[in-house]
Amino acid sequence: MSSMILRRVTRATSSFYAPGRRHFSDNSLDHAIREFNKEMETIFGEPPPTSHGSLTSSHVLEDAEPAQSFCSPPLEVEPTLSHVGSRGQAQMVDVSAKESSNRTAIASCRVLLGEKAFKLVAANQIAKGDVLGVARIAGICAAKQTGNLIPLCHNITLSHVSVDTKLNQKDFAVEIEGQASSTGKTGVEMEAMTAVTVAGLTVYDMCKAASKEIRITDVQLESKTGGKTGDWHRKQ
């Protein structure tokens, strides 16, 4: 009889430590058992047999099926590289199941000219012509060719591309910012970064006769919007 009662108590109190339940109260468990003992006393006219001892939460926990997952920490999904297949080979990501959304990306870079080349650019005296104007056009053209330049990028229809340049006299540098926009199933981060990179290379090409010490630095994504991962902005 006591084993039957024990099984009933175990079933009645299983919700306290069912899988997925992170916490339970010993006081609540003991209270439930005391109420069950009172019910048994009402039915049988006496409390449960003392030869087997009073029912306690320890009996229930010993007899209950182990619930190994109720206190386990949530599993964390490890980030994976989407361009690597199950066998480790490079692959183009299949975006056919994704929903189209409005997507934008902004990228930037800096071209450190040095004092001599910077003064020539600022005075528009570079022999090849308007350095900043040509760099802007080169960046826009490059963004539209990203899918041909980067092997695993998708060919997408861009709705807008812009490249802006600014002279930084303090650092003798050209600061370049590029923005790309599209409505589709994949992002435009690579288009924005390709735009500023090629614009920077164009500045170098047009100024290399004046200096060989020119450096292109800090090519980076500044922000992106849209897509499954939502918005992202670089922390200042």
PDB file of C-alpha atoms in Angstrom:
ATOM      1  CA  MET A   1       0.000   0.000   0.000  1.00  0.00           C
ATOM      2  CA  SER A   2       2.749   2.448   0.954  1.00  0.00           C
ATOM      3  CA  SER A   3       4.543   1.875  -2.333  1.00  0.00           C
ATOM      4  CA  MET A   4       1.292   2.652  -4.187  1.00  0.00           C
ATOM      5  CA  ILE A   5       0.863   5.836  -2.141  1.00  0.00           C
ATOM      6  CA  LEU A   6       4.469   6.749  -2.819  1.00  0.00           C
ATOM      7  CA  ARG A   7       3.951   6.366  -6.542  1.00  0.00           C
ATOM      8  CA  ARG A   8       0.814   8.563  -6.374  1.00  0.00           C
ATOM      9  CA  VAL A   9       2.711  11.232  -4.462  1.00  0.00           C
ATOM     10  CA  THR A  10       5.522  11.053  -6.986  1.00  0.00           C
ATOM     11  CA  ARG A  11       3.095  11.567  -9.866  1.00  0.00           C
ATOM     12  CA  ALA A  12       1.242  14.319  -8.014  1.00  0.00           C
ATOM     13  CA  THR A  13       4.434  16.259  -7.325  1.00  0.00           C
ATOM     14  CA  SER A  14       6.295  15.585 -10.573  1.00  0.00           C
ATOM     15  CA  SER A  15       5.511  19.082 -11.823  1.00  0.00           C
ATOM     16  CA  PHE A  16       7.900  20.501  -9.234  1.00  0.00           C
ATOM     17  CA  TYR A  17      10.909  19.116 -11.068  1.00  0.00           C
ATOM     18  CA  ALA A  18       9.646  18.283 -14.553  1.00  0.00           C
ATOM     19  CA  PRO A  19      12.102  18.700 -17.462  1.00  0.00           C
ATOM     20  CA  GLY A  20      12.437  22.348 -18.416  1.00  0.00           C
ATOM     21  CA  ARG A  21      11.521  23.564 -14.917  1.00  0.00           C
ATOM     22  CA  ARG A  22      14.509  25.571 -13.690  1.00  0.00           C
ATOM     23  CA  HIS A  23      13.596  25.888  -9.987  1.00  0.00           C
ATOM     24  CA  PHE A  24      11.304  24.271  -7.423  1.00  0.00           C
ATOM     25  CA  SER A  25      10.547  24.924  -3.766  1.00  0.00           C
ATOM     26  CA  ASP A  26      11.225  22.307  -1.087  1.00  0.00           C
ATOM     27  CA  ASN A  27       8.629  23.987   1.117  1.00  0.00           C
ATOM     28  CA  SER A  28       5.994  23.678  -1.583  1.00  0.00           C
ATOM     29  CA  LEU A  29       6.871  20.014  -2.088  1.00  0.00           C
ATOM     30  CA  ASP A  30       6.623  19.255   1.643  1.00  0.00           C
ATOM     31  CA  HIS A  31       3.301  21.085   1.810  1.00  0.00           C
ATOM     32  CA  ALA A  32       1.881  18.960  -1.008  1.00  0.00           C
ATOM     33  CA  ILE A  33       2.973  15.782   0.782  1.00  0.00           C
ATOM     34  CA  ARG A  34       1.427  16.881   4.091  1.00  0.00           C
ATOM     35  CA  GLU A  35      -1.853  17.563   2.331  1.00  0.00           C
ATOM     36  CA  PHE A  36      -1.720  14.138   0.732  1.00  0.00           C
ATOM     37  CA  ASN A  37      -1.044  12.488   4.106  1.00  0.00           C
ATOM     38  CA  LYS A  38      -4.097  14.265   5.537  1.00  0.00           C
ATOM     39  CA  GLU A  39      -6.159  12.951   2.658  1.00  0.00           C
ATOM     40  CA  MET A  40      -4.986   9.399   3.333  1.00  0.00           C
ATOM     41  CA  GLU A  41      -5.833   9.795   7.046  1.00  0.00           C
ATOM     42  CA  THR A  42      -9.337  10.931   6.106  1.00  0.00           C
ATOM     43  CA  ILE A  43      -9.802   7.940   3.821  1.00  0.00           C
ATOM     44  CA  PHE A  44      -8.285   5.217   6.028  1.00  0.00           C
ATOM     45  CA  GLY A  45      -9.017   6.746   9.452  1.00  0.00           C
ATOM     46  CA  GLU A  46      -5.361   6.848  10.391  1.00  0.00           C
ATOM     47  CA  PRO A  47      -2.168   8.349   9.053  1.00  0.00           C
ATOM     48  CA  PRO A  48       0.033   6.306   6.694  1.00  0.00           C
ATOM     49  CA  PRO A  49       1.762   3.340   8.420  1.00  0.00           C
ATOM     50  CA  THR A  50       4.697   4.517  10.519  1.00  0.00           C
ATOM     51  CA  SER A  51       6.556   1.254   9.934  1.00  0.00           C
ATOM     52  CA  HIS A  52       7.642   2.681   6.640  1.00  0.00           C
ATOM     53  CA  GLY A  53       8.197   6.155   8.061  1.00  0.00           C
ATOM     54  CA  SER A  54       6.408   9.345   7.186  1.00  0.00           C
ATOM     55  CA  LEU A  55       6.370  10.393   3.577  1.00  0.00           C
ATOM     56  CA  THR A  56       8.786  13.229   2.950  1.00  0.00           C
ATOM     57  CA  SER A  57      10.200  15.067   0.003  1.00  0.00           C
ATOM     58  CA  SER A  58      13.349  12.890   0.212  1.00  0.00           C
ATOM     59  CA  HIS A  59      11.236   9.746  -0.410  1.00  0.00           C
ATOM     60  CA  VAL A  60       9.656  11.355  -3.424  1.00  0.00           C
ATOM     61  CA  LEU A  61      12.953  12.546  -4.825  1.00  0.00           C
ATOM     62  CA  GLU A  62      14.525   9.087  -4.314  1.00  0.00           C
ATOM     63  CA  ASP A  63      11.653   7.278  -6.010  1.00  0.00           C
ATOM     64  CA  ALA A  64      11.047   9.773  -8.764  1.00  0.00           C
ATOM     65  CA  GLU A  65      12.487   9.348 -12.205  1.00  0.00           C
ATOM     66  CA  PRO A  66      15.606  11.465 -12.565  1.00  0.00           C
ATOM     67  CA  ALA A  67      14.972  14.748 -14.343  1.00  0.00           C
ATOM     68  CA  GLN A  68      18.392  15.531 -15.691  1.00  0.00           C
ATOM     69  CA  SER A  69      17.441  18.479 -17.844  1.00  0.00           C
ATOM     70  CA  PHE A  70      15.464  20.672 -15.421  1.00  0.00           C
ATOM     71  CA  CYS A  71      18.555  22.353 -14.010  1.00  0.00           C
ATOM     72  CA  SER A  72      20.719  22.191 -17.123  1.00  0.00           C
ATOM     73  CA  PRO A  73      21.743  25.528 -18.638  1.00  0.00           C
ATOM     74  CA  PRO A  74      20.208  26.398 -22.015  1.00  0.00           C
ATOM     75  CA  LEU A  75      22.204  25.172 -24.957  1.00  0.00           C
ATOM     76  CA  GLU A  76      24.097  27.865 -26.814  1.00  0.00           C
ATOM     77  CA  VAL A  77      24.241  27.558 -30.586  1.00  0.00           C
ATOM     78  CA  GLU A  78      27.772  27.910 -31.854  1.00  0.00           C
ATOM     79  CA  PRO A  79      28.149  30.391 -34.737  1.00  0.00           C
ATOM     80  CA  THR A  80      29.018  28.750 -38.024  1.00  0.00           C
ATOM     81  CA  LEU A  81      30.459  29.923 -41.324  1.00  0.00           C
ATOM     82  CA  SER A  82      27.661  29.982 -43.878  1.00  0.00           C
ATOM     83  CA  HIS A  83      30.054  29.700 -46.830  1.00  0.00           C
ATOM     84  CA  VAL A  84      31.479  26.367 -45.637  1.00  0.00           C
ATOM     85  CA  GLY A  85      29.601  23.149 -46.446  1.00  0.00           C
ATOM     86  CA  SER A  86      29.183  20.054 -44.270  1.00  0.00           C
ATOM     87  CA  ARG A  87      32.364  18.561 -45.742  1.00  0.00           C
ATOM     88  CA  GLY A  88      34.378  21.753 -45.306  1.00  0.00           C
ATOM     89  CA  GLN A  89      34.202  22.813 -48.939  1.00  0.00           C
ATOM     90  CA  ALA A  90      33.450  26.381 -50.049  1.00  0.00           C
ATOM     91  CA  GLN A  91      29.885  26.959 -51.172  1.00  0.00           C
ATOM     92  CA  MET A  92      27.557  29.719 -52.276  1.00  0.00           C
ATOM     93  CA  VAL A  93      24.777  30.248 -49.739  1.00  0.00           C
ATOM     94  CA  ASP A  94      21.298  29.287 -50.959  1.00  0.00           C
ATOM     95  CA  VAL A  95      19.040  32.266 -50.208  1.00  0.00           C
ATOM     96  CA  SER A  96      15.997  31.063 -52.139  1.00  0.00           C
ATOM     97  CA  ALA A  97      13.992  30.404 -48.939  1.00  0.00           C
ATOM     98  CA  LYS A  98      14.667  33.857 -47.480  1.00  0.00           C
ATOM     99  CA  GLU A  99      12.153  36.681 -47.593  1.00  0.00           C
ATOM    100  CA  SER A 100      12.998  39.883 -49.414  1.00  0.00           C
ATOM    101  CA  SER A 101      13.548  42.970 -47.273  1.00  0.00           C
ATOM    102  CA  ASN A 102      15.000  46.451 -47.590  1.00  0.00           C
ATOM    103  CA  ARG A 103      18.711  46.299 -46.900  1.00  0.00           C
ATOM    104  CA  THR A 104      21.378  48.961 -46.524  1.00  0.00           C
ATOM    105  CA  ALA A 105      25.047  48.988 -45.573  1.00  0.00           C
ATOM    106  CA  ILE A 106      27.594  51.714 -44.898  1.00  0.00           C
ATOM    107  CA  ALA A 107      31.355  51.143 -45.020  1.00  0.00           C
ATOM    108  CA  SER A 108      34.394  53.378 -44.705  1.00  0.00           C
ATOM    109  CA  CYS A 109      38.147  53.557 -45.207  1.00  0.00           C
ATOM    110  CA  ARG A 110      41.014  56.060 -44.981  1.00  0.00           C
ATOM    111  CA  VAL A 111      43.804  56.836 -47.440  1.00  0.00           C
ATOM    112  CA  LEU A 112      46.864  58.294 -45.693  1.00  0.00           C
ATOM    113  CA  LEU A 113      48.534  60.423 -48.370  1.00  0.00           C
ATOM    114  CA  GLY A 114      51.325  62.186 -46.544  1.00  0.00           C
ATOM    115  CA  GLU A 115      51.782  65.941 -46.620  1.00  0.00           C
ATOM    116  CA  LYS A 116      53.128  66.322 -50.179  1.00  0.00           C
ATOM    117  CA  ALA A 117      50.460  64.247 -51.940  1.00  0.00           C
ATOM    118  CA  PHE A 118      47.718  65.670 -49.741  1.00  0.00           C
ATOM    119  CA  LYS A 119      48.536  69.249 -50.738  1.00  0.00           C
ATOM    120  CA  LEU A 120      48.500  68.310 -54.412  1.00  0.00           C
ATOM    121  CA  VAL A 121      45.099  66.616 -54.070  1.00  0.00           C
ATOM    122  CA  ALA A 122      43.647  69.518 -52.084  1.00  0.00           C
ATOM    123  CA  ALA A 123      44.839  71.974 -54.775  1.00  0.00           C
ATOM    124  CA  ASN A 124      43.623  69.657 -57.562  1.00  0.00           C
ATOM    125  CA  GLN A 125      47.118  69.622 -59.052  1.00  0.00           C
ATOM    126  CA  ILE A 126      47.552  65.874 -59.491  1.00  0.00           C
ATOM    127  CA  ALA A 127      48.602  65.250 -63.088  1.00  0.00           C
ATOM    128  CA  LYS A 128      45.872  62.651 -63.676  1.00  0.00           C
ATOM    129  CA  GLY A 129      43.113  65.096 -62.762  1.00  0.00           C
ATOM    130  CA  ASP A 130      40.305  65.256 -60.183  1.00  0.00           C
ATOM    131  CA  VAL A 131      41.330  62.573 -57.691  1.00  0.00           C
ATOM    132  CA  LEU A 132      38.255  62.686 -55.479  1.00  0.00           C
ATOM    133  CA  GLY A 133      35.770  62.830 -58.361  1.00  0.00           C
ATOM    134  CA  VAL A 134      37.317  59.872 -60.164  1.00  0.00           C
ATOM    135  CA  ALA A 135      37.513  57.892 -56.885  1.00  0.00           C
ATOM    136  CA  ARG A 136      33.791  58.373 -56.264  1.00  0.00           C
ATOM    137  CA  ILE A 137      32.869  57.102 -59.740  1.00  0.00           C
ATOM    138  CA  ALA A 138      35.270  54.159 -59.392  1.00  0.00           C
ATOM    139  CA  GLY A 139      33.680  53.164 -56.070  1.00  0.00           C
ATOM    140  CA  ILE A 140      30.160  53.231 -57.522  1.00  0.00           C
ATOM    141  CA  CYS A 141      31.212  51.130 -60.516  1.00  0.00           C
ATOM    142  CA  ALA A 142      32.990  48.651 -58.251  1.00  0.00           C
ATOM    143  CA  ALA A 143      29.929  48.136 -56.022  1.00  0.00           C
ATOM    144  CA  LYS A 144      27.965  47.014 -59.077  1.00  0.00           C
ATOM    145  CA  GLN A 145      30.674  44.445 -59.910  1.00  0.00           C
ATOM    146  CA  THR A 146      30.977  42.905 -56.434  1.00  0.00           C
ATOM    147  CA  GLY A 147      29.432  39.590 -57.455  1.00  0.00           C
ATOM    148  CA  ASN A 148      32.069  39.236 -60.183  1.00  0.00           C
ATOM    149  CA  LEU A 149      34.951  40.193 -57.911  1.00  0.00           C
ATOM    150  CA  ILE A 150      34.119  38.176 -54.775  1.00  0.00           C
ATOM    151  CA  PRO A 151      33.630  34.502 -55.756  1.00  0.00           C
ATOM    152  CA  LEU A 152      30.795  33.518 -53.387  1.00  0.00           C
ATOM    153  CA  CYS A 153      28.837  36.796 -53.434  1.00  0.00           C
ATOM    154  CA  HIS A 154      25.434  36.848 -55.090  1.00  0.00           C
ATOM    155  CA  ASN A 155      24.714  39.023 -58.080  1.00  0.00           C
ATOM    156  CA  ILE A 156      22.097  41.436 -56.753  1.00  0.00           C
ATOM    157  CA  THR A 157      20.214  44.434 -58.071  1.00  0.00           C
ATOM    158  CA  LEU A 158      21.316  47.574 -56.270  1.00  0.00           C
ATOM    159  CA  SER A 159      18.758  50.330 -55.843  1.00  0.00           C
ATOM    160  CA  HIS A 160      21.329  52.914 -54.695  1.00  0.00           C
ATOM    161  CA  VAL A 161      25.068  53.357 -54.325  1.00  0.00           C
ATOM    162  CA  SER A 162      26.884  56.465 -53.122  1.00  0.00           C
ATOM    163  CA  VAL A 163      30.529  57.231 -52.340  1.00  0.00           C
ATOM    164  CA  ASP A 164      31.560  60.351 -50.437  1.00  0.00           C
ATOM    165  CA  THR A 165      35.100  61.642 -49.892  1.00  0.00           C
ATOM    166  CA  LYS A 166      36.429  64.154 -47.378  1.00  0.00           C
ATOM    167  CA  LEU A 167      39.864  65.683 -46.915  1.00  0.00           C
ATOM    168  CA  ASN A 168      41.328  65.399 -43.425  1.00  0.00           C
ATOM    169  CA  GLN A 169      44.110  67.976 -43.221  1.00  0.00           C
ATOM    170  CA  LYS A 170      45.144  66.998 -39.698  1.00  0.00           C
ATOM    171  CA  ASP A 171      46.098  63.461 -40.786  1.00  0.00           C
ATOM    172  CA  PHE A 172      46.857  64.348 -44.439  1.00  0.00           C
ATOM    173  CA  ALA A 173      44.240  61.776 -45.398  1.00  0.00           C
ATOM    174  CA  VAL A 174      41.222  61.177 -47.594  1.00  0.00           C
ATOM    175  CA  GLU A 175      38.279  59.728 -45.680  1.00  0.00           C
ATOM    176  CA  ILE A 176      35.910  57.653 -47.809  1.00  0.00           C
ATOM    177  CA  GLU A 177      32.393  56.479 -46.976  1.00  0.00           C
ATOM    178  CA  GLY A 178      30.257  54.265 -49.179  1.00  0.00           C
ATOM    179  CA  GLN A 179      26.600  53.286 -48.908  1.00  0.00           C
ATOM    180  CA  ALA A 180      24.704  50.587 -50.780  1.00  0.00           C
ATOM    181  CA  SER A 181      20.994  49.759 -50.756  1.00  0.00           C
ATOM    182  CA  SER A 182      18.895  46.954 -52.185  1.00  0.00           C
ATOM    183  CA  THR A 183      15.592  45.143 -51.770  1.00  0.00           C
ATOM    184  CA  GLY A 184      16.316  41.442 -51.828  1.00  0.00           C
ATOM    185  CA  LYS A 185      17.209  38.225 -50.048  1.00  0.00           C
ATOM    186  CA  THR A 186      20.832  38.950 -49.170  1.00  0.00           C
ATOM    187  CA  GLY A 187      22.728  41.856 -47.651  1.00  0.00           C
ATOM    188  CA  VAL A 188      24.805  44.572 -49.300  1.00  0.00           C
ATOM    189  CA  GLU A 189      27.718  44.751 -46.854  1.00  0.00           C
ATOM    190  CA  MET A 190      30.189  43.492 -49.449  1.00  0.00           C
ATOM    191  CA  GLU A 191      28.963  46.020 -52.015  1.00  0.00           C
ATOM    192  CA  ALA A 192      29.557  48.915 -49.613  1.00  0.00           C
ATOM    193  CA  MET A 193      32.997  47.620 -48.608  1.00  0.00           C
ATOM    194  CA  THR A 194      33.995  46.974 -52.214  1.00  0.00           C
ATOM    195  CA  ALA A 195      32.968  50.527 -53.091  1.00  0.00           C
ATOM    196  CA  VAL A 196      35.228  52.171 -50.495  1.00  0.00           C
ATOM    197  CA  THR A 197      38.121  49.782 -51.136  1.00  0.00           C
ATOM    198  CA  VAL A 198      38.227  50.442 -54.875  1.00  0.00           C
ATOM    199  CA  ALA A 199      37.734  54.174 -54.287  1.00  0.00           C
ATOM    200  CA  GLY A 200      40.784  54.068 -52.000  1.00  0.00           C
ATOM    201  CA  LEU A 201      42.793  52.151 -54.595  1.00  0.00           C
ATOM    202  CA  THR A 202      41.827  54.746 -57.166  1.00  0.00           C
ATOM    203  CA  VAL A 203      43.139  57.525 -54.934  1.00  0.00           C
ATOM    204  CA  TYR A 204      46.389  55.585 -54.623  1.00  0.00           C
ATOM    205  CA  ASP A 205      46.631  55.041 -58.390  1.00  0.00           C
ATOM    206  CA  MET A 206      46.133  58.707 -59.162  1.00  0.00           C
ATOM    207  CA  CYS A 207      48.616  59.875 -56.503  1.00  0.00           C
ATOM    208  CA  LYS A 208      51.338  57.209 -56.663  1.00  0.00           C
ATOM    209  CA  ALA A 209      53.563  59.409 -58.835  1.00  0.00           C
ATOM    210  CA  ALA A 210      53.711  61.920 -55.986  1.00  0.00           C
ATOM    211  CA  SER A 211      54.381  59.376 -53.213  1.00  0.00           C
ATOM    212  CA  LYS A 212      54.945  55.661 -52.781  1.00  0.00           C
ATOM    213  CA  GLU A 213      54.241  55.807 -49.037  1.00  0.00           C
ATOM    214  CA  ILE A 214      50.462  56.152 -49.381  1.00  0.00           C
ATOM    215  CA  ARG A 215      48.531  53.677 -47.195  1.00  0.00           C
ATOM    216  CA  ILE A 216      44.916  52.499 -47.362  1.00  0.00           C
ATOM    217  CA  THR A 217      43.689  51.701 -43.840  1.00  0.00           C
ATOM    218  CA  ASP A 218      40.644  50.979 -41.686  1.00  0.00           C
ATOM    219  CA  VAL A 219      38.439  49.345 -44.306  1.00  0.00           C
ATOM    220  CA  GLN A 220      35.413  48.410 -42.225  1.00  0.00           C
ATOM    221  CA  LEU A 221      31.651  48.046 -42.058  1.00  0.00           C
ATOM    222  CA  GLU A 222      29.999  50.886 -40.140  1.00  0.00           C
ATOM    223  CA  SER A 223      26.385  49.714 -40.118  1.00  0.00           C
ATOM    224  CA  LYS A 224      23.825  47.506 -41.815  1.00  0.00           C
ATOM    225  CA  THR A 225      20.040  47.212 -41.741  1.00  0.00           C
ATOM    226  CA  GLY A 226      17.494  44.592 -42.790  1.00  0.00           C
ATOM    227  CA  GLY A 227      17.675  40.843 -43.134  1.00  0.00           C
ATOM    228  CA  LYS A 228      17.316  38.021 -40.619  1.00  0.00           C
ATOM    229  CA  THR A 229      19.944  39.397 -38.233  1.00  0.00           C
ATOM    230  CA  GLY A 230      18.377  42.861 -38.150  1.00  0.00           C
ATOM    231  CA  ASP A 231      20.228  46.136 -37.685  1.00  0.00           C
ATOM    232  CA  TRP A 232      23.853  46.465 -36.633  1.00  0.00           C
ATOM    233  CA  HIS A 233      25.951  49.547 -35.894  1.00  0.00           C
ATOM    234  CA  ARG A 234      29.630  49.739 -35.032  1.00  0.00           C
ATOM    235  CA  LYS A 235      30.232  50.917 -31.476  1.00  0.00           C
ATOM    236  CA  GLN A 236      32.119  54.181 -31.316  1.00  0.00           C
TER     237      GLN A 236
END
